[in-house]
XYZ file of C-alpha atoms in Angstrom:
617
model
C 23.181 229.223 8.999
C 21.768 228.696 12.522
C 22.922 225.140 14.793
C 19.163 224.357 14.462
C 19.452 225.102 10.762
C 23.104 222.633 10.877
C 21.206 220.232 12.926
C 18.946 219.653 10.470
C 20.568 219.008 7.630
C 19.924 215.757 5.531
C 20.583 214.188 2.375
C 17.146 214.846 1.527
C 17.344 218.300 2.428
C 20.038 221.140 2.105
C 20.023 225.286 2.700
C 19.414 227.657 0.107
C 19.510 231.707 -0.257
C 15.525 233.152 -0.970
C 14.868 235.940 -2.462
C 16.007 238.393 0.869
C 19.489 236.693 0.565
C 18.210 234.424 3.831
C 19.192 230.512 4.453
C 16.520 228.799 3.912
C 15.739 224.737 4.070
C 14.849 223.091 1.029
C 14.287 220.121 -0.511
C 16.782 217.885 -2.664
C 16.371 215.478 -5.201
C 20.085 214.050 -5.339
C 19.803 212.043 -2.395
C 23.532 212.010 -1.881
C 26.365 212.778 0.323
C 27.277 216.726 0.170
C 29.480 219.429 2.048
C 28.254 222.956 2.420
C 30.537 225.708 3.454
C 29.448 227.756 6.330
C 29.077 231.656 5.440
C 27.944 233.186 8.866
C 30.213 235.500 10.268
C 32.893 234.805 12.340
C 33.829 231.455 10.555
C 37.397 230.584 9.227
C 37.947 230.224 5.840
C 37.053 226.556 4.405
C 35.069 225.881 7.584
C 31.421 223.784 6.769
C 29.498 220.721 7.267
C 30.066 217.316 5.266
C 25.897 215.873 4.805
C 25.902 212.372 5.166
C 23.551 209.248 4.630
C 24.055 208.827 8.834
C 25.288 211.837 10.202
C 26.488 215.302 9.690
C 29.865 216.281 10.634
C 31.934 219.671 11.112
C 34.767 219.825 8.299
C 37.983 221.770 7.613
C 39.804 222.012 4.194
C 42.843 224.137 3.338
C 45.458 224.143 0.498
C 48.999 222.541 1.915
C 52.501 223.359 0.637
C 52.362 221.169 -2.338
C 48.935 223.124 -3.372
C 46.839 219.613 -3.032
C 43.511 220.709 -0.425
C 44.133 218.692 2.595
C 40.352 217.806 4.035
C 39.799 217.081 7.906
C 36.956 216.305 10.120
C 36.428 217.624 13.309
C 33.116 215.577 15.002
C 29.628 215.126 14.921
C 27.248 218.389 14.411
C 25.367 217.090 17.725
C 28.771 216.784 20.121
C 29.266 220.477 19.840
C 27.818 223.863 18.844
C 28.799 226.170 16.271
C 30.948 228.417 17.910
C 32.763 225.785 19.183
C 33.249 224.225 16.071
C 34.535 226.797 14.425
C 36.900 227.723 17.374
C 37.961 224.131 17.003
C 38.922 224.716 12.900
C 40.972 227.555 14.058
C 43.180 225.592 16.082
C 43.559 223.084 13.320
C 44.468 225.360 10.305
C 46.972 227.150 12.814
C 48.391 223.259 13.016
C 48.317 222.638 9.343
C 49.887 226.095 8.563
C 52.617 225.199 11.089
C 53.765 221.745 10.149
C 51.977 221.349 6.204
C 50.270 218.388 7.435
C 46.901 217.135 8.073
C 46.265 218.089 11.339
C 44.070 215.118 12.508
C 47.126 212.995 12.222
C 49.540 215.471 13.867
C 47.249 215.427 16.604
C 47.015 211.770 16.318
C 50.750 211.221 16.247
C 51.541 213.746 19.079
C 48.935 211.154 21.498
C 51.219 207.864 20.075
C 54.443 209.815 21.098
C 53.206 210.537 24.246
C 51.840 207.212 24.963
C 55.206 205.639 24.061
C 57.232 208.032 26.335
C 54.583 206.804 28.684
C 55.409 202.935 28.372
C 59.825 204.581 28.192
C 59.578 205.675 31.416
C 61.714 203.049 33.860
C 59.533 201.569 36.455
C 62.350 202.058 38.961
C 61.538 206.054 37.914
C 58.239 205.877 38.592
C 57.288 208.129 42.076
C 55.108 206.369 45.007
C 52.773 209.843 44.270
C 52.844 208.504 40.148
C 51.808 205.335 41.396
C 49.200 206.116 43.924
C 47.663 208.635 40.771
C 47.855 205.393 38.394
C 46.229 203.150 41.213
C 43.544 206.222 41.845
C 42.662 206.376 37.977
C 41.824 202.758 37.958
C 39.402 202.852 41.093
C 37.812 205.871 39.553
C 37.138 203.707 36.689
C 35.759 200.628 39.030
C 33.616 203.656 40.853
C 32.337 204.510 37.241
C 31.137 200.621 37.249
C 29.772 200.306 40.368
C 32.906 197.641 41.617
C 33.755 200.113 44.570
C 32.712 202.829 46.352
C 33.952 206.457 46.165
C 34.813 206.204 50.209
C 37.579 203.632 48.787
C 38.945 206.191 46.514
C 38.804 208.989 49.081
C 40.411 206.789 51.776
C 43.510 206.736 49.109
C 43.722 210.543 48.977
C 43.947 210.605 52.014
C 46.750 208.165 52.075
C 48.489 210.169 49.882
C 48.397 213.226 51.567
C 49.694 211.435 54.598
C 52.564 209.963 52.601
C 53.671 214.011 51.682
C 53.540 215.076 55.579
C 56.646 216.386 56.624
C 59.011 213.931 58.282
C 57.516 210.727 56.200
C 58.311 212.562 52.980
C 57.670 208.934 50.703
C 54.969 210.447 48.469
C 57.856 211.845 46.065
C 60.731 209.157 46.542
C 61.015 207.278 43.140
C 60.878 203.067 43.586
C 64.285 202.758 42.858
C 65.270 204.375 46.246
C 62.821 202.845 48.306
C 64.521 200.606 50.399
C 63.579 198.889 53.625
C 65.140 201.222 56.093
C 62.915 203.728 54.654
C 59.916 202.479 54.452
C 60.667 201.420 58.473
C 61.592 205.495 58.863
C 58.392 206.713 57.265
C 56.172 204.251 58.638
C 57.519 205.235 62.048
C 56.908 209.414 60.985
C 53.198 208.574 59.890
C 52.279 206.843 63.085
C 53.893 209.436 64.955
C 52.093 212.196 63.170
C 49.002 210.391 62.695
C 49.265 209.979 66.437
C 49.252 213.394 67.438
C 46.123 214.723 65.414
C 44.382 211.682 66.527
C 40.429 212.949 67.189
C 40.207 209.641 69.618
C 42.557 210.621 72.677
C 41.108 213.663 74.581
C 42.044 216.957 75.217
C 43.084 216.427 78.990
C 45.071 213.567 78.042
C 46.808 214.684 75.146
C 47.792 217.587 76.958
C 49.387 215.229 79.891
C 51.620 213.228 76.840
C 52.305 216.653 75.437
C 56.002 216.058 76.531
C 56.131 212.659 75.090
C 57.745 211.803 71.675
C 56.077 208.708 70.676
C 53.727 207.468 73.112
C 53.835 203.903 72.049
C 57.199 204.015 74.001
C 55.616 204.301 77.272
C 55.214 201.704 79.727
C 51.859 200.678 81.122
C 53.520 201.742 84.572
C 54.047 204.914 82.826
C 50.564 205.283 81.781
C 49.266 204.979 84.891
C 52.102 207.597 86.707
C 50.443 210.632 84.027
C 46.859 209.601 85.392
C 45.727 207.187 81.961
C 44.224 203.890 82.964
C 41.913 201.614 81.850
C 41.036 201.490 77.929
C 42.638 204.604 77.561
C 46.405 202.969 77.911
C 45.361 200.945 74.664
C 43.911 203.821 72.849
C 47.053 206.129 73.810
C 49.752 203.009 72.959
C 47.465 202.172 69.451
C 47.184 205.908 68.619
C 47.611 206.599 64.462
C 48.571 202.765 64.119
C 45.263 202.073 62.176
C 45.415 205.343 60.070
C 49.304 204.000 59.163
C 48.621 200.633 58.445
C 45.818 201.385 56.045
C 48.376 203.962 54.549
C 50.718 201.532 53.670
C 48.576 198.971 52.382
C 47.201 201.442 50.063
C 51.112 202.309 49.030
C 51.930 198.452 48.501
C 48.645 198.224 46.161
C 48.961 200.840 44.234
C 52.543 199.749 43.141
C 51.362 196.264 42.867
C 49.256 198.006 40.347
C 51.986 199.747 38.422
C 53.400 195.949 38.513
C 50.841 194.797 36.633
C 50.153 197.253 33.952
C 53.926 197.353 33.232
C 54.048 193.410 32.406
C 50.520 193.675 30.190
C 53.193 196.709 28.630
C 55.625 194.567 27.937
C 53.484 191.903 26.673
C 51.726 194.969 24.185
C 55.017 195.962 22.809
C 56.597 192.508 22.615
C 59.348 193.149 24.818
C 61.214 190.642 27.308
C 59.382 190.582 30.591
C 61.104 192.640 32.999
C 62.057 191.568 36.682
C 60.067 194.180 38.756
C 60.378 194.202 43.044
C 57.600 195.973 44.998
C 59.708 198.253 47.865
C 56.344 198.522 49.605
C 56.424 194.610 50.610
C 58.221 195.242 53.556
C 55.398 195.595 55.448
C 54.413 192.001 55.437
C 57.712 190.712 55.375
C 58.618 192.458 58.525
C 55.315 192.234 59.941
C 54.619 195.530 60.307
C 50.990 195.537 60.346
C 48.701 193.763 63.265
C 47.155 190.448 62.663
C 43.643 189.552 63.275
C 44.792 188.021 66.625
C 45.935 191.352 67.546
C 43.191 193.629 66.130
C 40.749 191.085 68.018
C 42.823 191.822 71.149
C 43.315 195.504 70.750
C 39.869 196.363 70.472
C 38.909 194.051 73.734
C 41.020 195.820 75.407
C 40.543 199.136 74.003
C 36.839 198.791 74.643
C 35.396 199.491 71.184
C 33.346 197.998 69.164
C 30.805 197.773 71.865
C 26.726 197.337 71.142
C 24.464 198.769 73.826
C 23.636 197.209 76.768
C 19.952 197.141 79.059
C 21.821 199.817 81.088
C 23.362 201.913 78.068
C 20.653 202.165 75.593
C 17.630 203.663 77.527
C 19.698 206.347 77.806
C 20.947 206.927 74.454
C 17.330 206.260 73.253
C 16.090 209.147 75.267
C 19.210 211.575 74.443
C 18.278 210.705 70.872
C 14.946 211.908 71.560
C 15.534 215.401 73.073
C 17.969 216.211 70.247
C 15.642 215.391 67.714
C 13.820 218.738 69.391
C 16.778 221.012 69.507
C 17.328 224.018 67.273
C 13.859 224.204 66.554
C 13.913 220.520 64.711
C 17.128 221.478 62.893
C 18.382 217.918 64.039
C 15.457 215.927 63.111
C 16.996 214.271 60.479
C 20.073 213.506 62.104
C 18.101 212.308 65.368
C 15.489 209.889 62.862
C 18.479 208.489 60.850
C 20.134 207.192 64.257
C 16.861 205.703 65.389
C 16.383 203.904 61.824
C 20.059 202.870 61.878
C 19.557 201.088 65.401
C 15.801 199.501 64.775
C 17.119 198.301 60.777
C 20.618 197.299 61.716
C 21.782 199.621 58.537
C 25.695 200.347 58.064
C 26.512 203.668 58.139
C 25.965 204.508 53.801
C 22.883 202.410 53.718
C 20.009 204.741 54.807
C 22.052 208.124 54.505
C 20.362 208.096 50.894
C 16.768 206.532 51.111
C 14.357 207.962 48.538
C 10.771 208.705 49.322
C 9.064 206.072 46.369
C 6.446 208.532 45.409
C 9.068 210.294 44.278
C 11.299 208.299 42.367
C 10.942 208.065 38.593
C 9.741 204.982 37.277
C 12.930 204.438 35.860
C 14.727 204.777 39.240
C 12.568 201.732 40.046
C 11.901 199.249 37.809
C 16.054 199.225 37.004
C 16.549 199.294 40.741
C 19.072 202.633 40.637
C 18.344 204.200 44.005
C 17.650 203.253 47.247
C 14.036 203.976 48.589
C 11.335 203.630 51.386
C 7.751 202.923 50.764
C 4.872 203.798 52.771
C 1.597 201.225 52.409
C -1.924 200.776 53.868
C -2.135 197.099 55.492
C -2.545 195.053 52.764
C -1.444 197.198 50.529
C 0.919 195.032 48.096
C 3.668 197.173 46.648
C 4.196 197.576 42.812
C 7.877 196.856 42.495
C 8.480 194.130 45.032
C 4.899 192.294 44.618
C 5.243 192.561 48.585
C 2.887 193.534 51.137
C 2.950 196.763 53.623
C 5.471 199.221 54.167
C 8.794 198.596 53.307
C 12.465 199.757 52.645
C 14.801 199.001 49.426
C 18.428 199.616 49.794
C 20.426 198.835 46.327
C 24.508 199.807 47.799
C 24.810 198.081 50.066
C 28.356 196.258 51.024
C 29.472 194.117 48.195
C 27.033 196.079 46.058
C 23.898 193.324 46.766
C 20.419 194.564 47.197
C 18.671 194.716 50.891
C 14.669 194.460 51.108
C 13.326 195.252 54.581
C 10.057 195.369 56.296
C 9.275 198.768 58.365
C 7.709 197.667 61.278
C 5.366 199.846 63.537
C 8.281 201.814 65.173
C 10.127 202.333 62.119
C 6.745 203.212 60.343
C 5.889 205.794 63.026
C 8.980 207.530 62.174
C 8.610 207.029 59.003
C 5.772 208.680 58.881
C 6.547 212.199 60.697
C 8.881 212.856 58.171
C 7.070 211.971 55.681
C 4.561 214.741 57.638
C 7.585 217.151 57.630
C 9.259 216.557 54.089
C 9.773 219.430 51.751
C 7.491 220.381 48.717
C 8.790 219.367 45.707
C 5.856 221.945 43.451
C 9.261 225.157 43.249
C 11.962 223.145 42.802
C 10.281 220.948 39.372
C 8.996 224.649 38.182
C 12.593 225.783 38.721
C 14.331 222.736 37.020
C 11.702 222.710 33.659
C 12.758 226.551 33.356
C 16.526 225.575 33.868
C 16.119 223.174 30.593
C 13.947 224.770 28.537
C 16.564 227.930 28.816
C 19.674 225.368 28.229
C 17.427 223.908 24.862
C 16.978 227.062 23.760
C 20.524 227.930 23.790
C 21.817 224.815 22.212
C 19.165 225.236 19.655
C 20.366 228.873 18.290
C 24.063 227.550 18.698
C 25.111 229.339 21.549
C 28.567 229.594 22.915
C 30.726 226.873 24.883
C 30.271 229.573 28.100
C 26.884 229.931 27.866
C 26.201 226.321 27.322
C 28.367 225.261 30.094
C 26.875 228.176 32.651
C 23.026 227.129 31.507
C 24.391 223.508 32.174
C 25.457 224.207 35.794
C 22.153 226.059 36.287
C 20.127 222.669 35.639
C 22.910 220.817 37.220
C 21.812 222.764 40.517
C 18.366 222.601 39.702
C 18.410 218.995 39.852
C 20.523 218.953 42.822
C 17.528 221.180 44.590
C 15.148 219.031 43.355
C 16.910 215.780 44.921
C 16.817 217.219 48.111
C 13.031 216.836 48.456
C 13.499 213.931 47.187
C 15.459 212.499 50.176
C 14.158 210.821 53.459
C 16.724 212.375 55.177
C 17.789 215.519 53.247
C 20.962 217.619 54.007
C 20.343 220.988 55.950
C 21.813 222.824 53.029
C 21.643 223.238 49.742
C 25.305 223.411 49.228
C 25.894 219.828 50.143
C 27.468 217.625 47.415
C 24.962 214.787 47.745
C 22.171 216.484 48.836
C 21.127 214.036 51.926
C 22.315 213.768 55.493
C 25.776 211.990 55.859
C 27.584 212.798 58.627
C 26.348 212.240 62.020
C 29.777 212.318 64.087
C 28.248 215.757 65.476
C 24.707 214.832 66.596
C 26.736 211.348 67.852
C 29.011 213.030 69.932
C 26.203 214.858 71.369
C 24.243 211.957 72.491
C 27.387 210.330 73.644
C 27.514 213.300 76.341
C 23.895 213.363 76.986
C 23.677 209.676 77.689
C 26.418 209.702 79.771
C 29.002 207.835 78.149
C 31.539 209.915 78.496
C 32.475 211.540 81.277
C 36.358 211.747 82.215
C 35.758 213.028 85.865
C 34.133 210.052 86.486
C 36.577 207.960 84.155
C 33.384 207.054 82.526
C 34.457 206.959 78.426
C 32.225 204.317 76.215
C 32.320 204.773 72.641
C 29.468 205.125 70.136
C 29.280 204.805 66.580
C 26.691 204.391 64.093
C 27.931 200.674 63.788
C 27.312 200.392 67.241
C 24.018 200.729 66.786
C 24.032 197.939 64.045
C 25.594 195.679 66.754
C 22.767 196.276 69.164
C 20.235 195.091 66.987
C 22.539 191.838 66.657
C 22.579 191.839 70.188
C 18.856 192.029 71.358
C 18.007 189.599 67.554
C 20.353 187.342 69.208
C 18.961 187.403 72.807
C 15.639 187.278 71.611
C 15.694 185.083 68.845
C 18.913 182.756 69.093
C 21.390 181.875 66.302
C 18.934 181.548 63.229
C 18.591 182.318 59.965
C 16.549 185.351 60.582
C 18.980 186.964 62.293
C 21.689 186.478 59.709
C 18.880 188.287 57.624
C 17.980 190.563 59.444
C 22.025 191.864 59.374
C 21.919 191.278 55.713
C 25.018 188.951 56.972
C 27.133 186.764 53.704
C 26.560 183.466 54.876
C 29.819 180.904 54.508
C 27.844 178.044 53.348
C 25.664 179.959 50.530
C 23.686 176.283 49.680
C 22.471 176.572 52.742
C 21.772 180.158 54.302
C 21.829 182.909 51.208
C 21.054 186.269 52.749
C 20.509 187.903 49.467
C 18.304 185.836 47.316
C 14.566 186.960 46.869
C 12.624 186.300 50.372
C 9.741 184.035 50.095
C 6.490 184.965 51.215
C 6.678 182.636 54.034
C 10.266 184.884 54.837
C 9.093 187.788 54.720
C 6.519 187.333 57.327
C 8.777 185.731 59.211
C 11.296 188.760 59.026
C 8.647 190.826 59.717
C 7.757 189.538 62.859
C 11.180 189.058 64.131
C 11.854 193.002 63.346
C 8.358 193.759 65.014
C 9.570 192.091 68.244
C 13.041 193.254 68.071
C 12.057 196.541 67.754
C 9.441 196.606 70.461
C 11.882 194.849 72.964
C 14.620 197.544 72.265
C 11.856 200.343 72.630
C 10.222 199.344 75.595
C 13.761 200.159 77.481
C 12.863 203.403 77.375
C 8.829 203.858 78.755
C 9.300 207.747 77.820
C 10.397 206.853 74.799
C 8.080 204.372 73.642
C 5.538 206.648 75.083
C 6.311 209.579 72.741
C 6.111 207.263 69.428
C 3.570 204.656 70.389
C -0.262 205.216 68.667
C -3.378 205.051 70.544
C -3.324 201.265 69.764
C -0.422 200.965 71.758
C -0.238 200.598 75.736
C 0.805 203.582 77.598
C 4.595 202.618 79.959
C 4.977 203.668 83.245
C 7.621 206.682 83.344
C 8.076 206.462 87.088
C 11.745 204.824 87.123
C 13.041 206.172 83.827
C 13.718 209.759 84.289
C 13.979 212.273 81.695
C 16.979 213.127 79.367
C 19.072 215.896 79.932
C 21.326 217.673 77.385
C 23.637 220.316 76.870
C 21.884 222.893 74.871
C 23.953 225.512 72.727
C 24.317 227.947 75.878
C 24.787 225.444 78.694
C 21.470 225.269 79.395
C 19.744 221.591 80.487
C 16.532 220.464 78.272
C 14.583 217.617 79.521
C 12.883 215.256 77.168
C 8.949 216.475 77.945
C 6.511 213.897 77.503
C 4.338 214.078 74.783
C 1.460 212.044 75.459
């Protein structure tokens, strides 16, 4: 029989031999349950399918020790194909021949052993690395339902390989010999090592403090004597704290964790509640993270966190600009996503994977499963929202609550070059149809696990293809994992330099971030508008008292004007900084700015040479 012939099988209709000796479908009369051996070649002895009123299912049968035939099932006909069904009944009549007994419950008695060694084990046993595994299996799970985000599971990995290094050496220590003296040791050995690959002190600098042990030991007098003054003494003195205090926190949850599933254990098994102490504590009890106080005080100090000013952000506008240009437009979407980030206010995930909403399925859209941006005519009233003109949906956004925002005539004119620019989607759909119907075809004639699981991959990366077109911003290759633009730290670094933000020679060293960017917009929404509602919504800010200021409820018409506006005049404001700027993405309904006192960007191309912004208009 063929897996199409397996698949359908009924009670209504069974196989039969015709007159060339060739399975054949036919009609039955009995209308009841049946099992039918399998014949092909290549299938074990007793090997077949058991025809029921709901469902077919592979079976096994084989004679045991006493003589008596000892029946088992191994899954639905659909689950698996043939090949692998019968590979399965191998492994199963090897079992039964090797203990006499059926071996569905072998198998099923080999997972309770296993889960009651589990539940032996001492907690005082358990490893920090077993723990951190436990505590990374349950976020998994929460990622599964949307509760977190995989950056939170990531952010433990990492946490875990910084609990291995060499010299903090805690990843592999069981609870039990945890004590407080070494959690003080390792934390000590993680801020020391996290300190030293730091990516925020410089080169020159960390080549001046190459001498020094832990640099958090130095004096401010000290500081100054090797030639680091200013924010730098609180970057130098603060280096790998952050890294190490997230570290640990992580640690002390995860056994927390353990904590927890060991008393709903007990309580499972109906034994006495056990007294359990987490070793990770420590850390609060000796106050060995920074407060709030401190963090506020640190980055003050440190000069971070810091939205652009009326000086700062001409320039960064215009540096933004001429790398948009560079490489022949190979940084376009890098350059676009920082603009959108600054004139939206978006965290750093939010736009990263914006849909184009011609191109997401209707699916996608009425269930609200990606994020997506939606060009309009004015006037034009948009078929999901019931809202007028162009606007943007973003559906993960912190806390997991939905974000609607108007695209204003900036944002729009963005907007629209890449829409201009974006890739054809025609290739890509042939390719992924071919990928399926190839994959269907296999399944249907029952082909092997291998070839099932290669043709799988191949529409796996057919999709994957596809999704890239699908993108706003879209990754530069077709390698990357989510198949749109998400890391910028390269083109920000660049505009850093060609803004002039950092500059060591001239002690100049201001920070930029993505985030930063969302803090501007708070800044000029603030200056312009005042502390109001709309700016709390324009931030997408969680308001404390949520009778009176929700941020995430549905917008009124009245709103949404009213957001409108305050994002059409926000955005204007922060444009006009820049005349060349505003120049090169203005329409002929827009004035023309005088260019005379803001001169042109200059940056570092890839072989030192200088690139000015050239105006467009």
């Amino acid at each position: 029989m063929t897996y199409a012939q397996v698949l359908g099988l009924s009670i209504t209709k069974g196989p039969a031999l015709d007159a060339q000796g060739k399975v054949r479908m036919v009609a039955r009369s009995e209308g009841a349950p049946y099992v039918v051996l399998d014949g092909g070649p290549g299938a074990p002895t007793g090997f077949g399918f058991r025809v029921g009123k709901t469902m077919t299912t592979y079976v096994g049968q084989k004679r045991g020790p006493t003589g008596t035939p000892i029946r088992f099932s191994l899954g639905n006909v659909s689950d698996m194909g043939l090949d692998e069904a019968r590979e399965a009944c191998r492994h199963h009549l090897a079992l039964l021949k090797e203990t006499g007994k059926n071996p569905v419950h072998v198998k099923r008695q080999q997972l309770l052993d296993a889960l009651e060694e589990e539940s032996t084990v001492d907690y005082g046993d358990l490893t920090l690395r077993e723990c951190l595994a436990r505590y990374i299996g349950h976020l998994d799970s929460r990622v599964r339902k949307k509760k977190v985000k995989q950056v939170s599971v990531d952010a433990v990995h990492d946490s875990v390989s910084r609990l291995s290094r060499p010299g903090v050496e805690l990843a592999d220590r069981a609870l039990n010999d945890i004590k407080a003296e070494v959690v003080r040791a390792a934390f000590d050995a993680c801020r020391i090592s996290s300190m030293r690959l730091s990516n925020r002190i410089p080169k020159q600098m960390r080549q001046k403090l190459g001498g020094v042990a832990d640099w958090s030991k130095l004096s401010v007098a000290e500081l100054e004597a090797l030639g680091i003054t200013g924010k730098h003494i609180q970057l130098v003195r603060a280096a790998g704290l952050s890294s190490t205090e997230h570290t640990f926190s992580d640690a002390r949850r995860a056994v927390e964790f353990v904590i927890k599933q060991e008393r709903a254990r007990d309580h499972e098994l109906g034994r006495p509640q056990r007294h359990f102490y987490n070793p990770l504590e420590v850390i609060h009890t000796e106050d060995m993270l920074r407060e709030a106080h401190e963090l506020r005080s640190h980055y003050s100090r440190a000069e971070v966190r810091n939205p652009l000013g009326d000086e700062t952000l001409p320039k960064v506008l215009k540096a933004i600009a001429a790398r948009r240009d560079e490489q022949g437009g190979r940084n376009a979407a890098g350059a676009d996503y920082l603009l959108l980030t600054l004139l939206w206010g978006t965290r750093r995930s939010e736009a990263a994977p914006l849909r184009w909403y011609d191109r997401c399925t209707p699916g996608e859209l009425s269930q609200a499963q990606v994020s997506w941006v939606c060009l309009s005519s004015p006037g034009q009233i948009n078929p999901t929202t019931k809202r007028e003109g162009s606007q943007v949906y973003l559906f993960e956004t912190k806390n997991w609550e939905e974000r609607f925002l108007p695209v204003t005539y900036f944002a729009e004119r963005i907007l629209q070059r890449r829409f201009n620019e974006r890739m054809d989607d025609a290739r890509p759909r042939q390719e992924l149809e071919g990928a399926k119907a190839a994959l269907a075809a296999a399944i249907k004639r029952g082909g092997s696990k291998a070839v099932i699981a290669a043709l799988t991959e191949e529409v796996a990366n057919a999709e994957h293809a596809l999704d890239r077109t699908r993108y706003v911003f879209p990754a530069r290759s077709g390698r990357s994992k989510t198949g749109h633009y998400s890391d910028s730290k390269s083109i920000i670094a660049n505009v850093r330099r060609d803004a002039g933000l950092v500059d060591l020679r001239k002690e100049v060293d201001i920070g930029l971030t993505p985030h930063d960017l969302r803090r501007t917009l708070g800044r000029y929404a603030g200056r312009l508008l005042g502390k109001s509602r709309v700016v709390s919504q324009m931030l997408h800010h969680r308001a404390k008292d949520r009778e009176t200021a929700s941020t995430d409820e549905i917008y009124t018409e009245q709103e949404w004007s009213e957001l409108r506006r305050a994002f059409g005049e926000v955005e204007e404001h922060m444009m006009a900084s820049s005349p060349r700027v505003w120049n090169r993405w203005k329409g002929t309904d827009k004035p023309r700015l005088d260019e005379a006192n803001d001169p042109p960007a200059t940056i570092f191309a890839a072989r030192n040479q200088k690139v000015a912004l050239d105006d467009e208009h």
